[in-house]
Short mmCIF file of C-alpha atoms in Angstrom, two decimals:
data_model
loop_
_atom_site.label_atom_id
_atom_site.label_comp_id
_atom_site.label_asym_id
_atom_site.label_seq_id
_atom_site.Cartn_x
_atom_site.Cartn_y
_atom_site.Cartn_z
CA UNK A 16 118.31 82.03 58.30
CA UNK A 17 118.80 80.03 61.50
CA UNK A 18 117.82 81.83 64.69
CA UNK A 19 119.51 81.01 68.00
CA UNK A 20 118.31 81.74 71.52
CA UNK A 21 121.67 83.43 72.10
CA UNK A 22 124.75 83.99 69.89
CA UNK A 23 126.67 80.69 69.40
CA UNK A 24 130.21 80.42 70.73
CA UNK A 25 133.03 81.17 68.29
CA UNK A 26 134.37 78.18 66.35
CA UNK A 27 137.51 76.72 67.88
CA UNK A 28 140.53 77.06 65.60
CA UNK A 29 144.32 76.76 65.45
CA UNK A 30 146.88 78.95 63.71
CA UNK A 31 148.45 77.84 60.44
CA UNK A 32 152.19 78.27 60.05
CA UNK A 33 153.15 81.06 57.64
CA UNK A 34 149.55 82.10 56.99
CA UNK A 35 146.88 84.42 58.32
CA UNK A 36 144.35 81.63 57.81
CA UNK A 37 143.27 79.38 60.68
CA UNK A 38 142.36 75.70 60.82
CA UNK A 39 138.78 75.22 62.13
CA UNK A 40 138.59 72.50 64.79
CA UNK A 41 135.61 70.13 64.69
CA UNK A 42 136.51 67.26 67.04
CA UNK A 43 139.61 66.14 68.94
CA UNK A 44 140.57 62.47 69.20
CA UNK A 45 143.53 61.25 71.25
CA UNK A 46 145.35 57.91 71.15
CA UNK A 47 146.33 56.38 74.47
CA UNK A 48 149.68 54.66 75.07
CA UNK A 49 151.02 54.63 71.49
CA UNK A 50 154.71 54.40 72.49
CA UNK A 51 155.90 51.17 74.13
CA UNK A 52 158.11 52.87 76.72
CA UNK A 53 155.26 55.14 77.82
CA UNK A 54 152.87 52.19 78.05
CA UNK A 55 155.35 50.47 80.35
CA UNK A 56 155.83 53.55 82.54
CA UNK A 57 152.04 53.61 82.95
CA UNK A 58 152.10 49.97 84.04
CA UNK A 59 150.74 48.44 80.82
CA UNK A 60 152.01 45.81 78.38
CA UNK A 61 152.29 47.34 74.88
CA UNK A 62 152.51 43.89 73.31
CA UNK A 63 149.04 42.87 74.48
CA UNK A 64 146.91 46.01 74.40
CA UNK A 65 145.21 47.24 71.20
CA UNK A 66 145.05 51.01 70.61
CA UNK A 67 142.25 53.00 72.22
CA UNK A 68 140.93 56.53 71.83
CA UNK A 69 139.56 59.22 74.09
CA UNK A 70 138.39 62.74 73.25
CA UNK A 71 138.74 66.36 74.24
CA UNK A 72 136.18 69.09 73.52
CA UNK A 73 137.09 71.17 70.48
CA UNK A 74 137.45 74.29 72.60
CA UNK A 75 139.94 72.57 74.92
CA UNK A 76 142.40 73.14 72.05
CA UNK A 77 144.18 76.49 72.08
CA UNK A 78 147.11 78.24 70.44
CA UNK A 79 150.48 77.61 72.05
CA UNK A 80 152.98 80.32 72.88
CA UNK A 81 151.27 81.85 75.89
CA UNK A 82 150.47 81.14 79.52
CA UNK A 83 148.01 78.46 80.57
CA UNK A 84 146.60 78.72 84.10
CA UNK A 85 147.22 75.79 86.42
CA UNK A 86 143.80 74.09 86.31
CA UNK A 87 141.53 73.56 89.32
CA UNK A 88 140.82 70.22 91.05
CA UNK A 89 144.34 68.83 90.68
CA UNK A 90 147.64 68.61 92.50
CA UNK A 91 149.32 66.57 89.76
CA UNK A 92 149.25 68.27 86.35
CA UNK A 93 151.19 66.28 83.72
CA UNK A 94 152.50 67.10 80.24
CA UNK A 95 152.35 64.73 77.25
CA UNK A 96 154.15 65.87 74.08
CA UNK A 97 152.43 64.64 70.91
CA UNK A 98 152.35 64.75 67.11
CA UNK A 99 148.98 66.16 66.04
CA UNK A 100 147.32 65.15 62.77
CA UNK A 101 144.88 67.57 61.11
CA UNK A 102 142.21 65.97 58.92
CA UNK A 103 141.32 67.82 55.72
CA UNK A 104 139.25 65.22 53.87
CA UNK A 105 136.66 63.12 55.69
CA UNK A 106 135.75 59.49 55.39
CA UNK A 107 134.86 56.25 57.14
CA UNK A 108 136.58 52.86 57.09
CA UNK A 109 139.70 54.40 55.59
CA UNK A 110 142.37 51.84 54.76
CA UNK A 111 145.91 52.53 56.05
CA UNK A 112 147.28 52.93 52.53
CA UNK A 113 144.69 55.66 51.83
CA UNK A 114 145.09 57.54 55.12
CA UNK A 115 147.57 60.14 53.91
CA UNK A 116 145.06 61.43 51.33
CA UNK A 117 142.82 62.49 54.23
CA UNK A 118 145.49 64.42 56.15
CA UNK A 119 145.67 68.19 55.72
CA UNK A 120 148.73 68.72 57.88
CA UNK A 121 150.61 68.18 61.12
CA UNK A 122 151.47 70.00 64.31
CA UNK A 123 153.01 69.74 67.76
CA UNK A 124 150.66 69.55 70.71
CA UNK A 125 150.77 68.99 74.46
CA UNK A 126 148.07 66.87 76.05
CA UNK A 127 147.78 68.33 79.55
CA UNK A 128 146.40 65.81 82.04
CA UNK A 129 145.10 66.04 85.58
CA UNK A 130 146.82 62.77 86.47
CA UNK A 131 145.34 62.44 89.95
CA UNK A 132 141.81 62.75 88.55
CA UNK A 133 142.67 60.26 85.82
CA UNK A 134 143.88 57.73 88.39
CA UNK A 135 140.74 58.21 90.47
CA UNK A 136 138.63 57.59 87.36
CA UNK A 137 140.59 54.44 86.54
CA UNK A 138 140.26 53.14 90.10
CA UNK A 139 136.50 53.71 90.06
CA UNK A 140 135.91 52.49 86.50
CA UNK A 141 134.77 55.93 85.37
CA UNK A 142 135.46 57.99 82.20
CA UNK A 143 138.56 60.20 81.92
CA UNK A 144 136.72 63.33 80.77
CA UNK A 145 137.49 65.47 83.84
CA UNK A 146 141.16 64.47 83.64
CA UNK A 147 141.65 65.19 79.93
CA UNK A 148 138.99 67.61 78.72
CA UNK A 149 139.38 70.68 80.90
CA UNK A 150 139.80 74.24 79.62
CA UNK A 151 142.99 74.89 77.59
CA UNK A 152 144.14 71.27 78.01
CA UNK A 153 145.30 70.92 74.39
CA UNK A 154 147.72 73.66 73.32
CA UNK A 155 148.86 73.21 69.70
CA UNK A 156 151.58 75.05 67.77
CA UNK A 157 150.72 76.45 64.31
CA UNK A 158 149.84 73.60 61.97
CA UNK A 159 151.97 72.89 58.91
CA UNK A 160 150.33 71.71 55.65
CA UNK A 161 151.35 68.29 54.40
CA UNK A 162 151.92 69.87 51.00
CA UNK A 163 154.91 71.62 52.58
CA UNK A 164 156.47 68.80 54.63
CA UNK A 165 155.04 65.56 53.28
CA UNK A 166 153.98 62.80 55.66
CA UNK A 167 156.75 62.23 58.23
CA UNK A 168 157.18 58.75 59.70
CA UNK A 169 160.32 59.46 61.71
CA UNK A 170 162.00 62.34 63.47
CA UNK A 171 162.83 63.43 66.98
CA UNK A 172 159.98 64.26 69.36
CA UNK A 173 161.11 65.86 72.62
CA UNK A 174 160.00 68.11 75.47
CA UNK A 175 161.90 70.01 78.14
CA UNK A 176 160.76 71.64 81.38
CA UNK A 177 162.74 74.73 82.36
CA UNK A 178 165.48 73.64 79.95
CA UNK A 179 165.74 70.05 81.25
CA UNK A 180 164.87 67.34 78.73
CA UNK A 181 162.06 65.14 80.03
CA UNK A 182 160.84 63.38 76.89
CA UNK A 183 163.10 62.35 74.00
CA UNK A 184 162.11 59.76 71.40
CA UNK A 185 161.46 59.27 67.68
CA UNK A 186 158.18 59.18 65.77
CA UNK A 187 159.26 55.84 64.35
CA UNK A 188 158.81 54.38 67.85
CA UNK A 189 155.03 54.70 67.63
CA UNK A 190 153.32 51.33 68.09
CA UNK A 191 150.64 52.39 65.63
CA UNK A 192 151.98 54.81 62.98
CA UNK A 193 149.88 57.70 61.75
CA UNK A 194 148.43 55.87 58.77
CA UNK A 195 147.13 53.13 61.08
CA UNK A 196 145.87 55.62 63.68
CA UNK A 197 143.78 57.46 61.06
CA UNK A 198 142.45 54.17 59.73
CA UNK A 199 141.55 52.80 63.16
CA UNK A 200 139.82 56.01 64.21
CA UNK A 201 137.77 56.06 61.00
CA UNK A 202 136.43 52.58 61.72
CA UNK A 203 134.59 53.89 64.77
CA UNK A 204 133.57 57.39 63.61
CA UNK A 205 133.28 59.09 60.25
CA UNK A 206 136.16 61.55 60.14
CA UNK A 207 135.47 65.03 58.79
CA UNK A 208 137.50 68.10 57.84
CA UNK A 209 138.57 69.89 60.99
CA UNK A 210 139.12 66.79 63.10
CA UNK A 211 142.40 66.63 65.04
CA UNK A 212 144.11 63.46 66.23
CA UNK A 213 146.69 63.56 69.03
CA UNK A 214 148.78 60.48 68.24
CA UNK A 215 150.20 59.55 71.66
CA UNK A 216 153.16 60.53 73.82
CA UNK A 217 156.62 59.04 74.45
CA UNK A 218 157.93 58.04 77.87
CA UNK A 219 159.00 60.67 80.38
CA UNK A 220 155.71 62.32 81.30
CA UNK A 221 155.69 64.11 84.62
CA UNK A 222 154.28 66.84 86.82
CA UNK A 223 154.64 70.59 86.32
CA UNK A 224 153.61 73.59 88.37
CA UNK A 225 153.05 77.34 88.18
CA UNK A 226 155.98 79.14 86.58
CA UNK A 227 157.29 76.14 84.63
CA UNK A 228 158.24 76.65 80.98
CA UNK A 229 157.47 73.73 78.67
CA UNK A 230 159.27 73.65 75.31
CA UNK A 231 158.76 70.89 72.78
CA UNK A 232 159.94 70.02 69.30
CA UNK A 233 159.02 67.59 66.54
CA UNK A 234 161.82 67.41 64.01
CA UNK A 235 160.91 68.92 60.65
CA UNK A 236 157.40 69.86 61.78
CA UNK A 237 157.05 72.36 64.60
CA UNK A 238 158.20 73.69 67.93
CA UNK A 239 155.88 74.48 70.82
CA UNK A 240 156.18 76.41 74.07
CA UNK A 241 153.81 77.19 76.91
CA UNK A 242 154.19 78.56 80.42
CA UNK A 243 152.13 77.22 83.31
CA UNK A 244 150.56 80.15 85.14
CA UNK A 245 149.06 80.55 88.61
CA UNK A 246 146.03 78.47 89.58
CA UNK A 247 142.88 79.31 87.67
#
């Protein structure tokens, strides 16, 4: 039996829709600028830039439905509504036409971003970790097995703040659809069961503050809601 110098931290996990079981989270990959309109609002040309990935710690992911404290070190906390892919069967160099066989299910997530820290990192040529990987920065609604909903390639993805729609697009507007995202990610790392992939956000991202209610939906998949609490 393995002996540790102190008890290891609990395994990060996400609820599963309609079940008492939970999905164990191994790693979290995120795709940057996967919707053309969002790429343009961030000052980039979607026609010229290949997809890129960044990561969050596994324990940055949390269940949605509650209150998330406004994080420290920022004055510009942004929301990014995203389709989340849950990997159930690992592999490397997966071809796009085989990607769906590796997907366990789907969910709705919000990539919370300390935008001012991200901009500072960009300006100084530094990594984004402090902007993207802080505590509770990846709330995810209960995951839905692909055996229940199939593998959606279209459907409305939207988010409102205090009842006002801020993001409103369709999954079909992704520059790189899910099958390509899984394939591209697997070329760089060997995917394994428990990996999550946040697949990018539509245009309309913006700042939120303490007391704001964020409500999102991905048609046919899930709804998500979180409240931003007082500063941590």
